[in-house]
Coordinates of C-alpha atoms in Angstrom, one line a residue:
X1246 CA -3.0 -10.0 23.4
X1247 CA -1.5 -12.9 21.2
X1248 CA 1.5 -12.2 19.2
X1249 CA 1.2 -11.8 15.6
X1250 CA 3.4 -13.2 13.0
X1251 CA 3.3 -11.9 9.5
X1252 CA 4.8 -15.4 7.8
X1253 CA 2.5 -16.8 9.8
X1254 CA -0.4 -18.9 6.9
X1255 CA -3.5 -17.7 9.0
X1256 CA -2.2 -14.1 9.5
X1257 CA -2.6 -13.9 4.8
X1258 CA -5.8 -16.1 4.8
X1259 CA -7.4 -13.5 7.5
X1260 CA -5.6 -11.1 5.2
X1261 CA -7.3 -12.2 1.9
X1262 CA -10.3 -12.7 3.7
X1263 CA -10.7 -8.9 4.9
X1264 CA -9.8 -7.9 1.1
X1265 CA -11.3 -10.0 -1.3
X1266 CA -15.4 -9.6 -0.8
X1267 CA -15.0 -5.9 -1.9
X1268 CA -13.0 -7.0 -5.4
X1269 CA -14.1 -10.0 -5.6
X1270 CA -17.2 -11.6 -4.1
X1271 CA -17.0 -15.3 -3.5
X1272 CA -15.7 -16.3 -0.8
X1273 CA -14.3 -19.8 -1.6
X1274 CA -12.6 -18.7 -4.8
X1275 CA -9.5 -17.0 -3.4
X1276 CA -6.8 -18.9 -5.9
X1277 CA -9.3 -17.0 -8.3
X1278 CA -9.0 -13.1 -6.7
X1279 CA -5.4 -13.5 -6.8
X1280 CA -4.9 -15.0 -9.9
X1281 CA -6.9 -11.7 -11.1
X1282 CA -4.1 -9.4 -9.7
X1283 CA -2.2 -11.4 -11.2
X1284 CA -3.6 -11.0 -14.7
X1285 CA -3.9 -7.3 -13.8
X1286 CA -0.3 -6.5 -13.8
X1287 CA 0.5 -8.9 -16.5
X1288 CA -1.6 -6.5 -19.0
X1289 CA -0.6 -3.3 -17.4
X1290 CA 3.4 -4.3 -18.3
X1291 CA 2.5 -5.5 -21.6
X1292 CA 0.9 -2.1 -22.0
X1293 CA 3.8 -0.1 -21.3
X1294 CA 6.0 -2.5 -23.3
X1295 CA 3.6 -1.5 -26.1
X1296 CA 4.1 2.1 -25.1
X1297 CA 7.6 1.9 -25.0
X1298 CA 7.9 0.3 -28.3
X1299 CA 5.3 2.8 -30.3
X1300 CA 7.4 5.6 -28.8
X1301 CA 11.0 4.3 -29.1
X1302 CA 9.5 3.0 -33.0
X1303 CA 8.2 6.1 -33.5
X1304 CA 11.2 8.9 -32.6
X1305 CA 13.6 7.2 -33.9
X1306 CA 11.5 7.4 -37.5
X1307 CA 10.7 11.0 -37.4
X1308 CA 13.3 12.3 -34.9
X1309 CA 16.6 10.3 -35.3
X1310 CA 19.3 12.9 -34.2
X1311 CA 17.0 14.0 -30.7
X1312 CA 16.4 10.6 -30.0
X1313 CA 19.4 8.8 -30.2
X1314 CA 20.7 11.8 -27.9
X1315 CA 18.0 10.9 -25.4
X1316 CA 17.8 7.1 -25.9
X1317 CA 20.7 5.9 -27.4
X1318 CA 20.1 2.2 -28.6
X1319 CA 16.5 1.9 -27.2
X1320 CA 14.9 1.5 -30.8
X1321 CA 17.3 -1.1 -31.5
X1322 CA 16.8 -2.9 -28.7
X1323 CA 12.7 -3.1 -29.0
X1324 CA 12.8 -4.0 -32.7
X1325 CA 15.5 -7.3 -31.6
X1326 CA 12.7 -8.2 -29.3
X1327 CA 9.8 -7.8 -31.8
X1328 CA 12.3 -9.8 -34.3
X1329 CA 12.9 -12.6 -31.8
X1330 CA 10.3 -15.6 -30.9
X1331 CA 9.8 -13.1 -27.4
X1332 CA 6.8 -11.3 -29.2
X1333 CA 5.0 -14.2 -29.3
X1334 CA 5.2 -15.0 -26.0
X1335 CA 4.7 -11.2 -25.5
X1336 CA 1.3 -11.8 -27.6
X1337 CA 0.4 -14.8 -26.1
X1338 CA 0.4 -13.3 -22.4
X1339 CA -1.9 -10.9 -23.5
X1340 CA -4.5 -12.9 -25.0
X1341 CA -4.4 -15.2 -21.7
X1342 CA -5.3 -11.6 -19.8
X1343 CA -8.0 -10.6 -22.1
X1344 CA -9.4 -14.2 -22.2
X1345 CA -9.1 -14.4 -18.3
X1346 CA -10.9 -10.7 -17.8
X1347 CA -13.8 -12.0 -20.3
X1348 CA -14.0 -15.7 -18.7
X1349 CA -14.5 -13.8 -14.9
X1350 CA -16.6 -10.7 -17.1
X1351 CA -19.6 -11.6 -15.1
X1352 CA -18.6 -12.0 -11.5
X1353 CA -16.5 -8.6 -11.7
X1354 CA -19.8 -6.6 -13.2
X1355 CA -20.6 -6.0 -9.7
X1356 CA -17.0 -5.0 -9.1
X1357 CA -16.0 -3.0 -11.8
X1358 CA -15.2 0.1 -10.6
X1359 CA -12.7 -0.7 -8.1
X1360 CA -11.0 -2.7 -11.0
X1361 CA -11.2 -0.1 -13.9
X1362 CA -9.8 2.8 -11.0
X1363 CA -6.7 0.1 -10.2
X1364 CA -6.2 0.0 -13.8
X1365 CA -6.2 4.6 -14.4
X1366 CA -3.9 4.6 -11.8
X1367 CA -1.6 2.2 -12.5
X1368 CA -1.4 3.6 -16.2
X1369 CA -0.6 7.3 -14.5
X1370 CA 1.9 5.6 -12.7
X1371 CA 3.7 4.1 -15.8
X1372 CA 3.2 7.2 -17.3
X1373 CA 4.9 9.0 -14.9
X1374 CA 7.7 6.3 -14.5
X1375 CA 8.3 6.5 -18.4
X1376 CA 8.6 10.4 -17.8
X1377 CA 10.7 10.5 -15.1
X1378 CA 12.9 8.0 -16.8
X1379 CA 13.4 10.6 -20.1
X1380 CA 13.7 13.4 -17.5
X1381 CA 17.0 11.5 -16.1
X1382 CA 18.4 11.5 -19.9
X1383 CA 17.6 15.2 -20.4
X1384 CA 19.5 16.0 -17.2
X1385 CA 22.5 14.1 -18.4
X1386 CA 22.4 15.6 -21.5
X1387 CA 21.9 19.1 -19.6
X1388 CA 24.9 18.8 -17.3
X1389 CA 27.0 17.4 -20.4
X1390 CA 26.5 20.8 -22.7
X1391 CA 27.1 23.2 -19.5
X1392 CA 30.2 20.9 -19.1
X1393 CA 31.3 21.5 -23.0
X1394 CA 29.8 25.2 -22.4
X1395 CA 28.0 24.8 -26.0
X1396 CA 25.5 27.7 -25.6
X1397 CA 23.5 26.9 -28.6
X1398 CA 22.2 23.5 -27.4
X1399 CA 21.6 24.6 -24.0
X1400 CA 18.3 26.2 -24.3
X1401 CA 16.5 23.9 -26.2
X1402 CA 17.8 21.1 -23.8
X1403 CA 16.3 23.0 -20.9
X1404 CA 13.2 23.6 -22.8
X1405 CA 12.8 19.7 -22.7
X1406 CA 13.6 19.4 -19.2
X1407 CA 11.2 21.9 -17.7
X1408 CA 8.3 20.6 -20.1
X1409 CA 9.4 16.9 -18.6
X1410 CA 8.7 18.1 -15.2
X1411 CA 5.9 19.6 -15.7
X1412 CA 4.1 16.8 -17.5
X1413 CA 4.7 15.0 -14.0
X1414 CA 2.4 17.2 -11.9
X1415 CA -0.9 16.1 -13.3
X1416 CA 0.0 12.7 -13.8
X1417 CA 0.9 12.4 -10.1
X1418 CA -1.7 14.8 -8.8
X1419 CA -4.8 12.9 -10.4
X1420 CA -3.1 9.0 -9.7
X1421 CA -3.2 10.3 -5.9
X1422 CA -6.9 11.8 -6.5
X1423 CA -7.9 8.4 -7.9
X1424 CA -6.6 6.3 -5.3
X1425 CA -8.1 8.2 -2.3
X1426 CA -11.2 8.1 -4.1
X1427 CA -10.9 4.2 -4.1
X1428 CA -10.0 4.3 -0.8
X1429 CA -12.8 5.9 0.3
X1430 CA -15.6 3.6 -1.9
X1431 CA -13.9 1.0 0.2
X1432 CA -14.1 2.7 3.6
X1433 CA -17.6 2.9 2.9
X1434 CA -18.3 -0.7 1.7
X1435 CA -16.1 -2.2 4.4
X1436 CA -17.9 -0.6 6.9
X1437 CA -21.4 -1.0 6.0
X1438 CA -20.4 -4.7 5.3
X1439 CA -19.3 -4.7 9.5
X1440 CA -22.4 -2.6 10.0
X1441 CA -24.6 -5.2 8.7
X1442 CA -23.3 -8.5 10.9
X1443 CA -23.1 -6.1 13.9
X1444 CA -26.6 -5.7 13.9
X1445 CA -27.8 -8.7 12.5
X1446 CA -29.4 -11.3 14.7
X1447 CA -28.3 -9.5 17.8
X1448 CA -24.2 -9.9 17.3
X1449 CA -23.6 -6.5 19.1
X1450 CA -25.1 -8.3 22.3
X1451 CA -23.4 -11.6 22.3
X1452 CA -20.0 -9.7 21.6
X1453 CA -20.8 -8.1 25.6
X1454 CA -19.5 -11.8 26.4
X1455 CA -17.1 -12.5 24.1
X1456 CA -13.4 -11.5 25.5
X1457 CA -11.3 -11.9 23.0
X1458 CA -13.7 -8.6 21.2
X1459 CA -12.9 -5.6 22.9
X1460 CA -14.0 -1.8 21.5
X1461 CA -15.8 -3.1 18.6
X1462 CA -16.5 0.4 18.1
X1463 CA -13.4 1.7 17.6
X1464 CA -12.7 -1.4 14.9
X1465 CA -15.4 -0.3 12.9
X1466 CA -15.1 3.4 13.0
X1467 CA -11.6 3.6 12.7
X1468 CA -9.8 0.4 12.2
X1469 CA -11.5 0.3 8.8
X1470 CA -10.6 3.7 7.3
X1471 CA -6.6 2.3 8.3
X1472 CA -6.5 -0.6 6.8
X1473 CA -8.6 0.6 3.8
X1474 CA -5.7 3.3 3.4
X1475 CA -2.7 1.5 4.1
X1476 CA -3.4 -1.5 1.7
X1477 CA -4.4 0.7 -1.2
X1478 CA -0.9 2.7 -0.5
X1479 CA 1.1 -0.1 0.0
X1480 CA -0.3 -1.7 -3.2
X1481 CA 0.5 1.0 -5.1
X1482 CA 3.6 1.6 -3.9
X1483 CA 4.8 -2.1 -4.4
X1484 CA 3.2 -2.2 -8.1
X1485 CA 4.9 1.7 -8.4
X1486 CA 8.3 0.3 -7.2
X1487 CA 8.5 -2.8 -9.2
X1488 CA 8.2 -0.5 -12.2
X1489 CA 10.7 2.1 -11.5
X1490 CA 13.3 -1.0 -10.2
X1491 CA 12.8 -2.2 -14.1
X1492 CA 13.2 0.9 -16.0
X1493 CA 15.8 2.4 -13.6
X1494 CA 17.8 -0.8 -13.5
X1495 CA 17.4 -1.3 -16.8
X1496 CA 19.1 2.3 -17.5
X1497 CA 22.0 2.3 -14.4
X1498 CA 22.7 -1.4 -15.4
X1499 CA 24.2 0.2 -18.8
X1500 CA 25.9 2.7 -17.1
X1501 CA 27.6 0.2 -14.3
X1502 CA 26.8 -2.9 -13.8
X1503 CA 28.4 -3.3 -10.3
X1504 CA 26.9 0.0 -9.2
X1505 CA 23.3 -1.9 -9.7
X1506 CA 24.5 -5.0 -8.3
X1507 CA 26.2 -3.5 -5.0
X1508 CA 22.8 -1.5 -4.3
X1509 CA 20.4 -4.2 -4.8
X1510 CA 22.7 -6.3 -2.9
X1511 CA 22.9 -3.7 0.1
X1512 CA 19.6 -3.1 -0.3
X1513 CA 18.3 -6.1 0.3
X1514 CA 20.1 -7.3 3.4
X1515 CA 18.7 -3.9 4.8
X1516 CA 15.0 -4.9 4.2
X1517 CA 15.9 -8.5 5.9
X1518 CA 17.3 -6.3 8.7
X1519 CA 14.2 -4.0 9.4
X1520 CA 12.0 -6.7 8.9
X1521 CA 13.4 -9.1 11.2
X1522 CA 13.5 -5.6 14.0
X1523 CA 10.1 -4.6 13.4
X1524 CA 8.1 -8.1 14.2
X1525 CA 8.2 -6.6 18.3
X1526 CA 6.8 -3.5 16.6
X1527 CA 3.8 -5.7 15.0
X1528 CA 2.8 -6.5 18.6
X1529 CA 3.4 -3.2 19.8
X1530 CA 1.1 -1.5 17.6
X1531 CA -1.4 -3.9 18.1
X1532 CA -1.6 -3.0 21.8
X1533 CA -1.4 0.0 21.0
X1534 CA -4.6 -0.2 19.1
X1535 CA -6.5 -1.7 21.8
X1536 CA -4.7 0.8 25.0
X1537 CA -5.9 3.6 22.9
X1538 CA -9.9 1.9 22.7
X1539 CA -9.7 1.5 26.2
X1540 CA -8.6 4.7 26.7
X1541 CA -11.4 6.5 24.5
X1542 CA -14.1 4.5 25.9
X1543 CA -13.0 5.1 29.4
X1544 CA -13.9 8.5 28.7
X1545 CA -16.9 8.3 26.8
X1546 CA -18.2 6.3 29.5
X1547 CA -17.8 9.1 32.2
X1548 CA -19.5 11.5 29.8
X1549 CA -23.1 9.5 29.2
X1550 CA -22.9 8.5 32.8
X1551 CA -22.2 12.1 33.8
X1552 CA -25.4 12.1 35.9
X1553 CA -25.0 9.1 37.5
X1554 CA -21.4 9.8 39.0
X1555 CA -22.1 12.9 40.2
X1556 CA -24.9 11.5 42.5
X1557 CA -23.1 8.6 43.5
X1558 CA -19.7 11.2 43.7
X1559 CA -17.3 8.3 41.9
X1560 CA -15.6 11.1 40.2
X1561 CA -12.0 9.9 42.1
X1562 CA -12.7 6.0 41.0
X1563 CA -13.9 7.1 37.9
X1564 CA -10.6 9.5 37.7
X1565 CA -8.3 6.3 38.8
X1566 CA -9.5 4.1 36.3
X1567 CA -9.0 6.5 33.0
X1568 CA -5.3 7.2 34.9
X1569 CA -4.4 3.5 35.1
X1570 CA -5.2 3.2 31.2
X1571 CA -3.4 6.3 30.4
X1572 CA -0.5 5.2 31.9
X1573 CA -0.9 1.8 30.4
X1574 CA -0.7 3.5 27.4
X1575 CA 2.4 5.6 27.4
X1576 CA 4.0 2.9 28.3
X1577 CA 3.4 1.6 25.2
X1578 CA 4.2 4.6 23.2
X1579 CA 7.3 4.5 25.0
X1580 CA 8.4 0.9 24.2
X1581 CA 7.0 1.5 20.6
X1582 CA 9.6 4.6 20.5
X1583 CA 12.1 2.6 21.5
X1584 CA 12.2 0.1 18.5
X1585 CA 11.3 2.8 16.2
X1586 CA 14.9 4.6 17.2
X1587 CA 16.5 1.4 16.8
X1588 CA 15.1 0.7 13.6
X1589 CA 15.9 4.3 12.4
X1590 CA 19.3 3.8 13.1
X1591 CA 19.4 1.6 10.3
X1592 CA 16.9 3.2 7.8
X1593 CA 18.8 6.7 8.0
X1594 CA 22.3 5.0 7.6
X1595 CA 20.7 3.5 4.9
X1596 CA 19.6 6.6 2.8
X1597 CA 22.9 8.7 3.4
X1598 CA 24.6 5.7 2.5
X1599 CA 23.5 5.7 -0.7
X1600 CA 24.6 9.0 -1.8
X1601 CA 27.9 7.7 -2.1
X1602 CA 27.9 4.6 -3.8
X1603 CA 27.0 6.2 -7.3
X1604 CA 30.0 8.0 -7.0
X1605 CA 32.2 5.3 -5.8
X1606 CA 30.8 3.4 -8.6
X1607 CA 30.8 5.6 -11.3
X1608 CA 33.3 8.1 -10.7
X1609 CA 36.1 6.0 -11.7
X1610 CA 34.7 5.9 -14.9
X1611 CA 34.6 9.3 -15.4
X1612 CA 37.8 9.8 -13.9
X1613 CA 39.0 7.4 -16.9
X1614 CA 37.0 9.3 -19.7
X1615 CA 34.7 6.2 -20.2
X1616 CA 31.5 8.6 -19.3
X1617 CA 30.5 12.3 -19.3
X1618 CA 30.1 14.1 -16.0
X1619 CA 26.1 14.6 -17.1
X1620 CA 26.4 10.5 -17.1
X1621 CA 27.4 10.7 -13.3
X1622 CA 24.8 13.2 -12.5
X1623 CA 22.2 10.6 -14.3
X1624 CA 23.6 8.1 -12.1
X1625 CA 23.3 9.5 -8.9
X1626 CA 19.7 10.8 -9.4
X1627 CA 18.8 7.1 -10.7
X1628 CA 20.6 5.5 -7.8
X1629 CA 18.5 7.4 -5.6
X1630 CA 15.5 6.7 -7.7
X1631 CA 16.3 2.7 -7.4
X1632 CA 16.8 2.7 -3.6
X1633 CA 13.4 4.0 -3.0
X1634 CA 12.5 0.9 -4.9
X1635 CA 14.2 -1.3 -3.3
X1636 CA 13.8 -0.1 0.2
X1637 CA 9.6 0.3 -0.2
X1638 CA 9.7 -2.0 3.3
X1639 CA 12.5 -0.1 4.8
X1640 CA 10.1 3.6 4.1
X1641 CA 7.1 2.2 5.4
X1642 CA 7.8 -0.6 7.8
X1643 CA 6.0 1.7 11.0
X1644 CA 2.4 1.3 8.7
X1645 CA 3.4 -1.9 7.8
X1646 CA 3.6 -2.9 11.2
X1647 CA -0.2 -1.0 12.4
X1648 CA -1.7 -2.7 9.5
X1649 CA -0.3 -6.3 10.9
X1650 CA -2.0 -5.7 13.8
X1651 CA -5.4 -3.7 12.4
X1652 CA -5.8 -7.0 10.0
X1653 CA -5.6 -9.2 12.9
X1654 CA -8.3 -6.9 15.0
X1655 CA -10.8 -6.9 12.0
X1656 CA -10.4 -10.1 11.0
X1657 CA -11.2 -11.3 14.5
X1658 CA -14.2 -9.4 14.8
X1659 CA -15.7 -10.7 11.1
X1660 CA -15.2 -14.1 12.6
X1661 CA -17.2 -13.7 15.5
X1662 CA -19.6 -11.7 13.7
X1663 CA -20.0 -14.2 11.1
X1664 CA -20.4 -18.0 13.5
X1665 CA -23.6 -18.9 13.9
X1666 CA -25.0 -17.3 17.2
X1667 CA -26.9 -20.0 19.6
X1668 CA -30.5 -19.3 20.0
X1669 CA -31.1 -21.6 23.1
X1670 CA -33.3 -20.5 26.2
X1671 CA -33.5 -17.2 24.5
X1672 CA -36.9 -15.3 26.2
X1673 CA -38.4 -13.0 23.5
X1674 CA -41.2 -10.9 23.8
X1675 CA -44.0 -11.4 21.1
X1676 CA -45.7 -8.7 19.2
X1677 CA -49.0 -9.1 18.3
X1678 CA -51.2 -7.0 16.5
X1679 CA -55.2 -6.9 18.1
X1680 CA -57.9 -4.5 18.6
X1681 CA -57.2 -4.4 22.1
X1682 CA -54.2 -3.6 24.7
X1683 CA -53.3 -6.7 26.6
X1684 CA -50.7 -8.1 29.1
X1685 CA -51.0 -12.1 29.1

């Protein structure tokens, strides 16, 4: 099997290739599918500025006192930007997304579901951020009053908390429900689209000949429903993680500056690491994909020639051959284990590490009476928060590294499936529809 490289330019054309009929069907206009995402999260964080600003606006008009406990110097902080020559910048990025949606209105009709769901849950998602965010001040302001023991101010303070976590659940719950559900509209297109050119024009017989296909099967039936899953997560996740980097960094970076300096810093030469470890681990999966085909259709072949191998009592050759891919296969697993422990090594020093740069950070400062000890706690949850952010390779580098490998199978297989098939000395057998029965 040939090695794959992720920075390699055919690996993302095969890439965009695989994703781009399902959200955007023509297939020489691929500057055009990804300057679409691109106006996609354009309008989603010029919603949530808007948010923001209504919100921020809007407590610190009718409640003052709570919010400038909460989010001290936010309002200010919006209305400089609305007061500055940023809001028209701000305005003229949106136009450009609404005019670009209603230029591209009519080749997305057929694609509008997949594009309205991206849009729900990406607005759950920035709804949650944007609570999670105000849950992070209510805990500092929580820790703060059981530090000055002021009774009075507790309760109500706790009151917000709770009712802050609990707005979470749904918002989470039904972002999660909507993106399965995507998923599994594009499991289905995906795989009637492979359906259709593996049984057009006789493809599933040429690819008997073709050794570079193996298990076509197993590509179609499976391979789909993985890299289906795996792009929608990772999407989200990436679009997810940019968001909380910008609101959390936004909110440590008044707190310390070197504390988000130091972590993005670390965090970053971390990534580099594991993703400079894991390119064996993209070509290990991929033969791992294909072991495990071989393996599967070694047995389905002893069962629907059951009959056959019993008469001809091959059960020992039979038995020899399903061994010798078995073992081909563990060894696999094995050497797959191997990197995954080395690169674990890294990841968990990684997360423990963080615990204690908030503190080292921060805790001088409280030391010095420059913040609260609810500031500190703030700190540390947000640090933690941030991290996952900046370490969204680092979490899910062993997916990252299947999908490498599942894009490469599939996009191989639409290739063959899609070259023209030669039709030369091809004997047919005519149908012809008579009054009589006749061999000629």
């Amino acid at each position: 099997m040939s090695e794959i490289d992720i920075f390699d330019r055919q690996f993302w054309q095969r890439f965009l290739a695989l994703v781009q009929p399902y959200w955007y069907p023509l297939s020489d206009r691929r500057g055009t599918f990804l300057g679409l995402l691109l106006l996609l999260i354009t309008f989603l964080l010029i919603t949530s500025f808007t948010t923001v600003s209504a919100i921020s606006l809007g407590g610190q008009h009718y409640f003052p006192e709570i919010f400038n406990s909460i989010a001290p110097g936010l309002a200010d902080s919006v209305a400089q930007i609305i007061d500055s020559p940023a809001i028209y910048f701000i305005g003229l990025l949106l136009l450009a997304t609404i005019a670009g949606f209603a230029y591209y209105r009519q080749q997305l009709q057929e694609r509008w579901q997949p594009w309205l769901m991206s849009i729900i849950i990406l607005l759950l998602l920035l709804s949650s951020t944007g609570v999670n965010v105000l849950s992070s001040y209510l805990s500092r302001d929580l820790m703060t009053v059981m530090a000055r023991e002021q009774l009075s101010k507790y309760f109500p303070l706790l009151l917000l908390y709770s009712s802050s976590l609990i707005a979470i659940v749904p918002l989470m719950v039904f972002s999660n429900y909507i993106k399965k559900k995507l998923c599994l509209y594009w499991q289905q297109w995906l795989t009637n689209y492979f359906l259709d050119k593996y049984l057009y024009n006789r493809a599933y017989y040429e690819l008997k000949t073709n050794l570079d296909i193996d298990n076509p099967d197993q590509r179609i039936s499976k391979e789909v429903e993985s890299f289906t899953q795996t792009i929608l997560d990772f999407w989200v996740a990436i679009l997810n993680q940019v968001v909380n980097l910008i609101s959390y960094g936004i909110v440590l970076w008044t707190i310390s500056k070197l504390l988000v300096t130091t972590l993005v810093v670390y965090s970053v030469l971390t990534n580099l690491s594991v993703i400079f470890c894991s390119q064996w681990l993209v070509n290990l999966n991929g033969e791992k994909l294909q072991y495990e085909a071989n393996f599967r259709y070694g047995l389905i072949r002893i069962r629907d020639n059951a009959e056959s191998i019993a008469f001809s009592r091959g059960e020992n050759q039979e038995l020899s051959l399903v061994k010798r891919r078995f073992t081909q296969l563990m060894q696999n697993l094995n050497r797959i284990l191997n990197w995954e422990r080395n690169i674990e090594f890294i990841t968990v020093a990684y997360q423990n590490s963080i615990f204690i740069i908030p503190y080292l950070a921060v805790g001088s400062l409280y030391f010095s009476g420059q913040v609260e000890l609810g500031t500190v706690t703030q700190a540390s949850i947000l640090c933690f928060q941030l991290s996952g952010a900046l370490s969204v390779i680092l979490r899910r580098f062993d997916s990252l590294s299947t999908l490498a490998a599942v894009v490469n199978r599939l996009a191989t297989l639409a290739e063959v499936l899609s070259a023209p098939i030669r039709q030369e000395n091809v004997s047919t057998i005519e149908l012809v529809e008579d009054n009589r029965f006749a061999l000629e």
